[in-house]
Amino acid sequence: MGEIIVQLPEPIITRLREQALKADVSLVELVSQRLMEGFDLAVCTEGQARRRVLKLLREHAGYMFRTGTPTFEANAFVWRVPVFPNLKRGKQEPVGEVHLKADTGEILTEPLAILEMSDKVAPLLDVERFDESFQKRIAELLNKNNNGELSPAERRLLENMVQKTQVKDRENIQRLIERLRLPKANREAALAALERASAVLENAADEPKEDVPRRINSSGYDIEISNK
């Protein structure tokens, strides 16, 4: 944060000290709060920028990332928040940045950029992916399933492939548990976040396509295999 030195009359300083004591905050904090209340800005501080970006990263990639110290770009009126791998051990380098507008809080970074950051982190986590031919084949079968066009043999093949994705998801989640920093409290929420991270990592190299079903969690694809 920046620093401004101001001079105020002694009576005002006395009143401010009394109010700060009553509110159980420092005099500097009280004056800072009063000044910021006069500006209609969504993201005023480094802490607010970090929390907003961390919430976005949790939603898209679980506990795969942590945030560094934000910097404020005055000309663009934008916060730049560095993103690091959230690993238990070793010194980590940033894998990208998330940008957001200070006045509105709007996230300027596209979701695809988070996938690209995930792609950089994947080798550090030893997450395994299916090869391109497997992903292409299961996408074809899923589309046929959605249209009710699966033959009995194709239905059995699809069920087998979905089971394989479930097994690999569980293995990948175990790797993430071993390598990522996770909160000791609320383990259920942490595991749910790991499922999101696992799905992101397995598909990080693939740009979203309208005709390819998306992964939603570690239990496989968002499907119901048709018996038509």
PDB file of C-alpha atoms in Angstrom:
ATOM      1  CA  MET A   1       0.000   0.000   0.000  1.00  0.00           C
ATOM      2  CA  GLY A   2       1.077   3.565  -0.615  1.00  0.00           C
ATOM      3  CA  GLU A   3       1.712   6.086   2.126  1.00  0.00           C
ATOM      4  CA  ILE A   4       0.512   9.685   2.497  1.00  0.00           C
ATOM      5  CA  ILE A   5       1.478  11.966   5.378  1.00  0.00           C
ATOM      6  CA  VAL A   6      -1.190  14.512   6.350  1.00  0.00           C
ATOM      7  CA  GLN A   7      -1.452  17.172   9.028  1.00  0.00           C
ATOM      8  CA  LEU A   8      -4.638  17.560  11.073  1.00  0.00           C
ATOM      9  CA  PRO A   9      -5.655  19.943  13.872  1.00  0.00           C
ATOM     10  CA  GLU A  10      -5.013  18.608  17.379  1.00  0.00           C
ATOM     11  CA  PRO A  11      -8.723  18.468  18.360  1.00  0.00           C
ATOM     12  CA  ILE A  12      -9.473  16.205  15.364  1.00  0.00           C
ATOM     13  CA  ILE A  13      -6.504  13.970  16.186  1.00  0.00           C
ATOM     14  CA  THR A  14      -7.747  13.690  19.782  1.00  0.00           C
ATOM     15  CA  ARG A  15     -11.220  12.653  18.617  1.00  0.00           C
ATOM     16  CA  LEU A  16      -9.756  10.169  16.167  1.00  0.00           C
ATOM     17  CA  ARG A  17      -7.637   8.615  18.922  1.00  0.00           C
ATOM     18  CA  GLU A  18     -10.736   8.225  21.098  1.00  0.00           C
ATOM     19  CA  GLN A  19     -12.670   6.588  18.232  1.00  0.00           C
ATOM     20  CA  ALA A  20      -9.767   4.273  17.389  1.00  0.00           C
ATOM     21  CA  LEU A  21      -9.523   3.175  21.020  1.00  0.00           C
ATOM     22  CA  LYS A  22     -13.257   2.519  21.155  1.00  0.00           C
ATOM     23  CA  ALA A  23     -13.152   0.535  17.883  1.00  0.00           C
ATOM     24  CA  ASP A  24     -10.041  -1.378  19.065  1.00  0.00           C
ATOM     25  CA  VAL A  25      -8.024  -0.463  15.960  1.00  0.00           C
ATOM     26  CA  SER A  26      -4.920   1.616  15.449  1.00  0.00           C
ATOM     27  CA  LEU A  27      -5.197   5.304  14.624  1.00  0.00           C
ATOM     28  CA  VAL A  28      -3.673   4.660  11.186  1.00  0.00           C
ATOM     29  CA  GLU A  29      -6.205   1.900  10.471  1.00  0.00           C
ATOM     30  CA  LEU A  30      -9.128   4.091  11.481  1.00  0.00           C
ATOM     31  CA  VAL A  31      -8.035   7.008   9.285  1.00  0.00           C
ATOM     32  CA  SER A  32      -7.360   4.631   6.387  1.00  0.00           C
ATOM     33  CA  GLN A  33     -10.838   3.119   6.710  1.00  0.00           C
ATOM     34  CA  ARG A  34     -12.470   6.533   6.783  1.00  0.00           C
ATOM     35  CA  LEU A  35     -10.649   7.622   3.638  1.00  0.00           C
ATOM     36  CA  MET A  36     -11.431   4.436   1.718  1.00  0.00           C
ATOM     37  CA  GLU A  37     -15.131   4.749   2.559  1.00  0.00           C
ATOM     38  CA  GLY A  38     -15.160   7.873   0.427  1.00  0.00           C
ATOM     39  CA  PHE A  39     -14.275   5.934  -2.735  1.00  0.00           C
ATOM     40  CA  ASP A  40     -16.618   3.498  -4.453  1.00  0.00           C
ATOM     41  CA  LEU A  41     -13.974   0.880  -5.354  1.00  0.00           C
ATOM     42  CA  ALA A  42     -14.573  -2.880  -5.372  1.00  0.00           C
ATOM     43  CA  VAL A  43     -10.932  -3.838  -4.704  1.00  0.00           C
ATOM     44  CA  CYS A  44      -8.916  -1.350  -2.641  1.00  0.00           C
ATOM     45  CA  THR A  45      -6.238  -3.441  -0.944  1.00  0.00           C
ATOM     46  CA  GLU A  46      -3.769  -6.207  -1.714  1.00  0.00           C
ATOM     47  CA  GLY A  47      -5.661  -8.482   0.655  1.00  0.00           C
ATOM     48  CA  GLN A  48      -8.947  -7.929  -1.189  1.00  0.00           C
ATOM     49  CA  ALA A  49      -7.262  -8.624  -4.535  1.00  0.00           C
ATOM     50  CA  ARG A  50      -5.708 -11.851  -3.251  1.00  0.00           C
ATOM     51  CA  ARG A  51      -8.961 -13.120  -1.734  1.00  0.00           C
ATOM     52  CA  ARG A  52     -10.938 -12.444  -4.900  1.00  0.00           C
ATOM     53  CA  VAL A  53      -8.386 -14.198  -7.114  1.00  0.00           C
ATOM     54  CA  LEU A  54      -7.956 -17.103  -4.695  1.00  0.00           C
ATOM     55  CA  LYS A  55     -11.726 -17.663  -4.727  1.00  0.00           C
ATOM     56  CA  LEU A  56     -11.605 -17.842  -8.532  1.00  0.00           C
ATOM     57  CA  LEU A  57      -8.696 -20.312  -8.488  1.00  0.00           C
ATOM     58  CA  ARG A  58     -10.420 -22.516  -5.898  1.00  0.00           C
ATOM     59  CA  GLU A  59     -13.544 -22.679  -8.061  1.00  0.00           C
ATOM     60  CA  HIS A  60     -11.609 -23.684 -11.182  1.00  0.00           C
ATOM     61  CA  ALA A  61      -8.677 -25.698  -9.864  1.00  0.00           C
ATOM     62  CA  GLY A  62      -9.136 -26.542  -6.193  1.00  0.00           C
ATOM     63  CA  TYR A  63      -5.986 -26.160  -4.086  1.00  0.00           C
ATOM     64  CA  MET A  64      -3.597 -26.385  -7.016  1.00  0.00           C
ATOM     65  CA  PHE A  65      -2.570 -22.717  -6.759  1.00  0.00           C
ATOM     66  CA  ARG A  66      -1.717 -20.036  -4.221  1.00  0.00           C
ATOM     67  CA  THR A  67      -1.409 -16.306  -4.779  1.00  0.00           C
ATOM     68  CA  GLY A  68       1.600 -14.023  -4.336  1.00  0.00           C
ATOM     69  CA  THR A  69       1.785 -10.337  -3.453  1.00  0.00           C
ATOM     70  CA  PRO A  70      -0.377  -8.271  -5.846  1.00  0.00           C
ATOM     71  CA  THR A  71       0.922  -5.187  -7.623  1.00  0.00           C
ATOM     72  CA  PHE A  72      -1.221  -2.264  -8.700  1.00  0.00           C
ATOM     73  CA  GLU A  73      -0.870  -0.886 -12.229  1.00  0.00           C
ATOM     74  CA  ALA A  74      -1.969   2.736 -11.853  1.00  0.00           C
ATOM     75  CA  ASN A  75      -2.253   3.598 -15.550  1.00  0.00           C
ATOM     76  CA  ALA A  76      -4.648   0.725 -16.248  1.00  0.00           C
ATOM     77  CA  PHE A  77      -6.197   0.835 -12.746  1.00  0.00           C
ATOM     78  CA  VAL A  78      -5.714  -2.935 -12.558  1.00  0.00           C
ATOM     79  CA  TRP A  79      -4.454  -5.350  -9.905  1.00  0.00           C
ATOM     80  CA  ARG A  80      -1.947  -7.975 -11.119  1.00  0.00           C
ATOM     81  CA  VAL A  81      -1.954 -11.032  -8.848  1.00  0.00           C
ATOM     82  CA  PRO A  82       0.833 -13.606  -9.384  1.00  0.00           C
ATOM     83  CA  VAL A  83      -0.122 -17.283  -9.246  1.00  0.00           C
ATOM     84  CA  PHE A  84       2.171 -19.996  -7.820  1.00  0.00           C
ATOM     85  CA  PRO A  85       1.886 -23.795  -7.540  1.00  0.00           C
ATOM     86  CA  ASN A  86       0.583 -24.645  -4.081  1.00  0.00           C
ATOM     87  CA  LEU A  87       3.140 -27.377  -3.362  1.00  0.00           C
ATOM     88  CA  LYS A  88       4.209 -28.583   0.069  1.00  0.00           C
ATOM     89  CA  ARG A  89       7.922 -28.542  -0.678  1.00  0.00           C
ATOM     90  CA  GLY A  90      10.415 -26.587  -2.733  1.00  0.00           C
ATOM     91  CA  LYS A  91      10.718 -22.997  -3.907  1.00  0.00           C
ATOM     92  CA  GLN A  92       8.191 -22.320  -6.647  1.00  0.00           C
ATOM     93  CA  GLU A  93       8.198 -19.854  -9.520  1.00  0.00           C
ATOM     94  CA  PRO A  94       5.012 -18.082 -10.687  1.00  0.00           C
ATOM     95  CA  VAL A  95       3.119 -19.820 -13.480  1.00  0.00           C
ATOM     96  CA  GLY A  96       1.047 -16.805 -14.483  1.00  0.00           C
ATOM     97  CA  GLU A  97      -1.017 -13.841 -13.310  1.00  0.00           C
ATOM     98  CA  VAL A  98      -4.669 -13.010 -12.818  1.00  0.00           C
ATOM     99  CA  HIS A  99      -5.688  -9.423 -13.569  1.00  0.00           C
ATOM    100  CA  LEU A 100      -8.731  -7.672 -12.138  1.00  0.00           C
ATOM    101  CA  LYS A 101     -10.108  -4.148 -12.287  1.00  0.00           C
ATOM    102  CA  ALA A 102      -9.815  -2.155  -9.080  1.00  0.00           C
ATOM    103  CA  ASP A 103     -12.985  -0.110  -9.587  1.00  0.00           C
ATOM    104  CA  THR A 104     -15.396  -2.950 -10.448  1.00  0.00           C
ATOM    105  CA  GLY A 105     -13.580  -6.122  -9.350  1.00  0.00           C
ATOM    106  CA  GLU A 106     -14.070  -7.606 -12.820  1.00  0.00           C
ATOM    107  CA  ILE A 107     -11.696 -10.489 -13.590  1.00  0.00           C
ATOM    108  CA  LEU A 108      -9.916  -9.698 -16.849  1.00  0.00           C
ATOM    109  CA  THR A 109      -8.086 -13.026 -17.152  1.00  0.00           C
ATOM    110  CA  GLU A 110      -9.830 -15.631 -19.337  1.00  0.00           C
ATOM    111  CA  PRO A 111     -10.614 -19.110 -17.874  1.00  0.00           C
ATOM    112  CA  LEU A 112      -8.419 -20.631 -20.586  1.00  0.00           C
ATOM    113  CA  ALA A 113      -5.419 -18.914 -18.968  1.00  0.00           C
ATOM    114  CA  ILE A 114      -6.082 -20.890 -15.775  1.00  0.00           C
ATOM    115  CA  LEU A 115      -6.045 -24.096 -17.821  1.00  0.00           C
ATOM    116  CA  GLU A 116      -2.716 -23.058 -19.310  1.00  0.00           C
ATOM    117  CA  MET A 117      -1.336 -22.432 -15.813  1.00  0.00           C
ATOM    118  CA  SER A 118      -2.604 -25.863 -14.784  1.00  0.00           C
ATOM    119  CA  ASP A 119      -0.746 -27.361 -17.719  1.00  0.00           C
ATOM    120  CA  LYS A 120       2.491 -25.870 -16.349  1.00  0.00           C
ATOM    121  CA  VAL A 121       1.836 -27.304 -12.882  1.00  0.00           C
ATOM    122  CA  ALA A 122       0.849 -30.809 -13.998  1.00  0.00           C
ATOM    123  CA  PRO A 123       4.444 -32.142 -14.414  1.00  0.00           C
ATOM    124  CA  LEU A 124       5.226 -31.077 -10.832  1.00  0.00           C
ATOM    125  CA  LEU A 125       2.295 -33.131  -9.537  1.00  0.00           C
ATOM    126  CA  ASP A 126       2.904 -36.342 -11.539  1.00  0.00           C
ATOM    127  CA  VAL A 127      -0.697 -36.313 -12.675  1.00  0.00           C
ATOM    128  CA  GLU A 128      -1.365 -38.891 -15.374  1.00  0.00           C
ATOM    129  CA  ARG A 129      -3.550 -38.287 -18.415  1.00  0.00           C
ATOM    130  CA  PHE A 130      -5.084 -40.500 -21.022  1.00  0.00           C
ATOM    131  CA  ASP A 131      -3.582 -40.201 -24.463  1.00  0.00           C
ATOM    132  CA  GLU A 132      -5.278 -38.216 -27.208  1.00  0.00           C
ATOM    133  CA  SER A 133      -6.724 -41.286 -28.934  1.00  0.00           C
ATOM    134  CA  PHE A 134      -8.470 -42.390 -25.723  1.00  0.00           C
ATOM    135  CA  GLN A 135      -9.948 -38.934 -25.136  1.00  0.00           C
ATOM    136  CA  LYS A 136     -11.098 -38.669 -28.739  1.00  0.00           C
ATOM    137  CA  ARG A 137     -12.701 -42.117 -28.671  1.00  0.00           C
ATOM    138  CA  ILE A 138     -14.566 -41.575 -25.395  1.00  0.00           C
ATOM    139  CA  ALA A 139     -15.811 -38.204 -26.681  1.00  0.00           C
ATOM    140  CA  GLU A 140     -17.182 -39.919 -29.798  1.00  0.00           C
ATOM    141  CA  LEU A 141     -18.941 -42.568 -27.715  1.00  0.00           C
ATOM    142  CA  LEU A 142     -20.373 -39.983 -25.351  1.00  0.00           C
ATOM    143  CA  ASN A 143     -21.829 -38.017 -28.251  1.00  0.00           C
ATOM    144  CA  LYS A 144     -23.384 -41.193 -29.667  1.00  0.00           C
ATOM    145  CA  ASN A 145     -24.718 -42.021 -26.206  1.00  0.00           C
ATOM    146  CA  ASN A 146     -26.331 -38.582 -25.929  1.00  0.00           C
ATOM    147  CA  ASN A 147     -28.060 -39.224 -29.265  1.00  0.00           C
ATOM    148  CA  GLY A 148     -29.171 -42.729 -28.271  1.00  0.00           C
ATOM    149  CA  GLU A 149     -27.059 -44.310 -31.025  1.00  0.00           C
ATOM    150  CA  LEU A 150     -24.823 -46.707 -29.048  1.00  0.00           C
ATOM    151  CA  SER A 151     -24.666 -50.338 -30.078  1.00  0.00           C
ATOM    152  CA  PRO A 152     -24.454 -52.952 -27.286  1.00  0.00           C
ATOM    153  CA  ALA A 153     -20.726 -53.388 -27.962  1.00  0.00           C
ATOM    154  CA  GLU A 154     -20.140 -49.639 -27.889  1.00  0.00           C
ATOM    155  CA  ARG A 155     -22.107 -49.357 -24.656  1.00  0.00           C
ATOM    156  CA  ARG A 156     -19.886 -51.953 -23.004  1.00  0.00           C
ATOM    157  CA  LEU A 157     -16.793 -50.166 -24.326  1.00  0.00           C
ATOM    158  CA  LEU A 158     -17.996 -46.807 -23.003  1.00  0.00           C
ATOM    159  CA  GLU A 159     -18.743 -48.276 -19.573  1.00  0.00           C
ATOM    160  CA  ASN A 160     -15.250 -49.755 -19.489  1.00  0.00           C
ATOM    161  CA  MET A 161     -13.629 -46.464 -20.500  1.00  0.00           C
ATOM    162  CA  VAL A 162     -15.588 -44.503 -17.882  1.00  0.00           C
ATOM    163  CA  GLN A 163     -14.474 -47.007 -15.230  1.00  0.00           C
ATOM    164  CA  LYS A 164     -10.871 -46.408 -16.282  1.00  0.00           C
ATOM    165  CA  THR A 165     -11.307 -42.653 -15.885  1.00  0.00           C
ATOM    166  CA  GLN A 166     -12.684 -43.217 -12.383  1.00  0.00           C
ATOM    167  CA  VAL A 167      -9.657 -45.301 -11.402  1.00  0.00           C
ATOM    168  CA  LYS A 168      -7.232 -42.753 -12.819  1.00  0.00           C
ATOM    169  CA  ASP A 169      -9.079 -39.938 -11.042  1.00  0.00           C
ATOM    170  CA  ARG A 170      -8.686 -41.669  -7.689  1.00  0.00           C
ATOM    171  CA  GLU A 171      -4.981 -42.243  -8.351  1.00  0.00           C
ATOM    172  CA  ASN A 172      -4.489 -38.609  -9.370  1.00  0.00           C
ATOM    173  CA  ILE A 173      -6.323 -37.327  -6.305  1.00  0.00           C
ATOM    174  CA  GLN A 174      -4.008 -39.385  -4.110  1.00  0.00           C
ATOM    175  CA  ARG A 175      -1.005 -37.784  -5.820  1.00  0.00           C
ATOM    176  CA  LEU A 176      -2.494 -34.329  -5.215  1.00  0.00           C
ATOM    177  CA  ILE A 177      -3.037 -35.134  -1.536  1.00  0.00           C
ATOM    178  CA  GLU A 178       0.634 -36.067  -1.229  1.00  0.00           C
ATOM    179  CA  ARG A 179       1.994 -32.975  -3.001  1.00  0.00           C
ATOM    180  CA  LEU A 180      -0.363 -30.051  -2.344  1.00  0.00           C
ATOM    181  CA  ARG A 181      -0.787 -27.931   0.760  1.00  0.00           C
ATOM    182  CA  LEU A 182      -4.258 -28.684   2.073  1.00  0.00           C
ATOM    183  CA  PRO A 183      -6.162 -27.138   4.988  1.00  0.00           C
ATOM    184  CA  LYS A 184      -6.319 -29.365   8.056  1.00  0.00           C
ATOM    185  CA  ALA A 185      -9.848 -28.182   8.749  1.00  0.00           C
ATOM    186  CA  ASN A 186     -12.805 -29.004   6.493  1.00  0.00           C
ATOM    187  CA  ARG A 187     -11.207 -31.970   4.745  1.00  0.00           C
ATOM    188  CA  GLU A 188     -14.438 -32.706   2.875  1.00  0.00           C
ATOM    189  CA  ALA A 189     -14.283 -29.356   1.103  1.00  0.00           C
ATOM    190  CA  ALA A 190     -10.589 -29.880   0.416  1.00  0.00           C
ATOM    191  CA  LEU A 191     -11.241 -33.263  -1.220  1.00  0.00           C
ATOM    192  CA  ALA A 192     -14.042 -31.776  -3.320  1.00  0.00           C
ATOM    193  CA  ALA A 193     -11.572 -29.125  -4.473  1.00  0.00           C
ATOM    194  CA  LEU A 194      -9.052 -31.844  -5.320  1.00  0.00           C
ATOM    195  CA  GLU A 195     -11.626 -33.469  -7.576  1.00  0.00           C
ATOM    196  CA  ARG A 196     -11.893 -30.212  -9.505  1.00  0.00           C
ATOM    197  CA  ALA A 197      -8.110 -29.974  -9.729  1.00  0.00           C
ATOM    198  CA  SER A 198      -7.847 -33.555 -10.980  1.00  0.00           C
ATOM    199  CA  ALA A 199     -10.387 -32.951 -13.723  1.00  0.00           C
ATOM    200  CA  VAL A 200      -8.683 -29.710 -14.756  1.00  0.00           C
ATOM    201  CA  LEU A 201      -5.244 -31.314 -14.910  1.00  0.00           C
ATOM    202  CA  GLU A 202      -6.398 -34.262 -16.985  1.00  0.00           C
ATOM    203  CA  ASN A 203      -7.849 -31.876 -19.553  1.00  0.00           C
ATOM    204  CA  ALA A 204      -5.534 -28.880 -19.187  1.00  0.00           C
ATOM    205  CA  ALA A 205      -3.962 -29.263 -22.610  1.00  0.00           C
ATOM    206  CA  ASP A 206      -7.296 -29.410 -24.400  1.00  0.00           C
ATOM    207  CA  GLU A 207      -9.153 -26.278 -25.449  1.00  0.00           C
ATOM    208  CA  PRO A 208     -12.896 -26.542 -24.765  1.00  0.00           C
ATOM    209  CA  LYS A 209     -14.945 -27.680 -27.751  1.00  0.00           C
ATOM    210  CA  GLU A 210     -18.724 -27.474 -27.986  1.00  0.00           C
ATOM    211  CA  ASP A 211     -19.065 -31.068 -29.195  1.00  0.00           C
ATOM    212  CA  VAL A 212     -16.849 -32.625 -26.518  1.00  0.00           C
ATOM    213  CA  PRO A 213     -18.524 -33.444 -23.170  1.00  0.00           C
ATOM    214  CA  ARG A 214     -16.868 -31.725 -20.253  1.00  0.00           C
ATOM    215  CA  ARG A 215     -15.456 -33.363 -17.131  1.00  0.00           C
ATOM    216  CA  ILE A 216     -17.222 -32.259 -13.952  1.00  0.00           C
ATOM    217  CA  ASN A 217     -15.722 -34.322 -11.142  1.00  0.00           C
ATOM    218  CA  SER A 218     -13.558 -37.271 -10.267  1.00  0.00           C
ATOM    219  CA  SER A 219     -16.349 -39.764 -10.728  1.00  0.00           C
ATOM    220  CA  GLY A 220     -16.013 -39.507 -14.493  1.00  0.00           C
ATOM    221  CA  TYR A 221     -17.999 -37.811 -17.222  1.00  0.00           C
ATOM    222  CA  ASP A 222     -21.306 -36.087 -16.735  1.00  0.00           C
ATOM    223  CA  ILE A 223     -23.308 -38.817 -18.452  1.00  0.00           C
ATOM    224  CA  GLU A 224     -26.009 -41.389 -18.119  1.00  0.00           C
ATOM    225  CA  ILE A 225     -25.347 -44.285 -20.474  1.00  0.00           C
ATOM    226  CA  SER A 226     -28.419 -44.844 -22.601  1.00  0.00           C
ATOM    227  CA  ASN A 227     -29.995 -48.287 -23.025  1.00  0.00           C
ATOM    228  CA  LYS A 228     -31.736 -47.339 -26.259  1.00  0.00           C
TER     229      LYS A 228
END
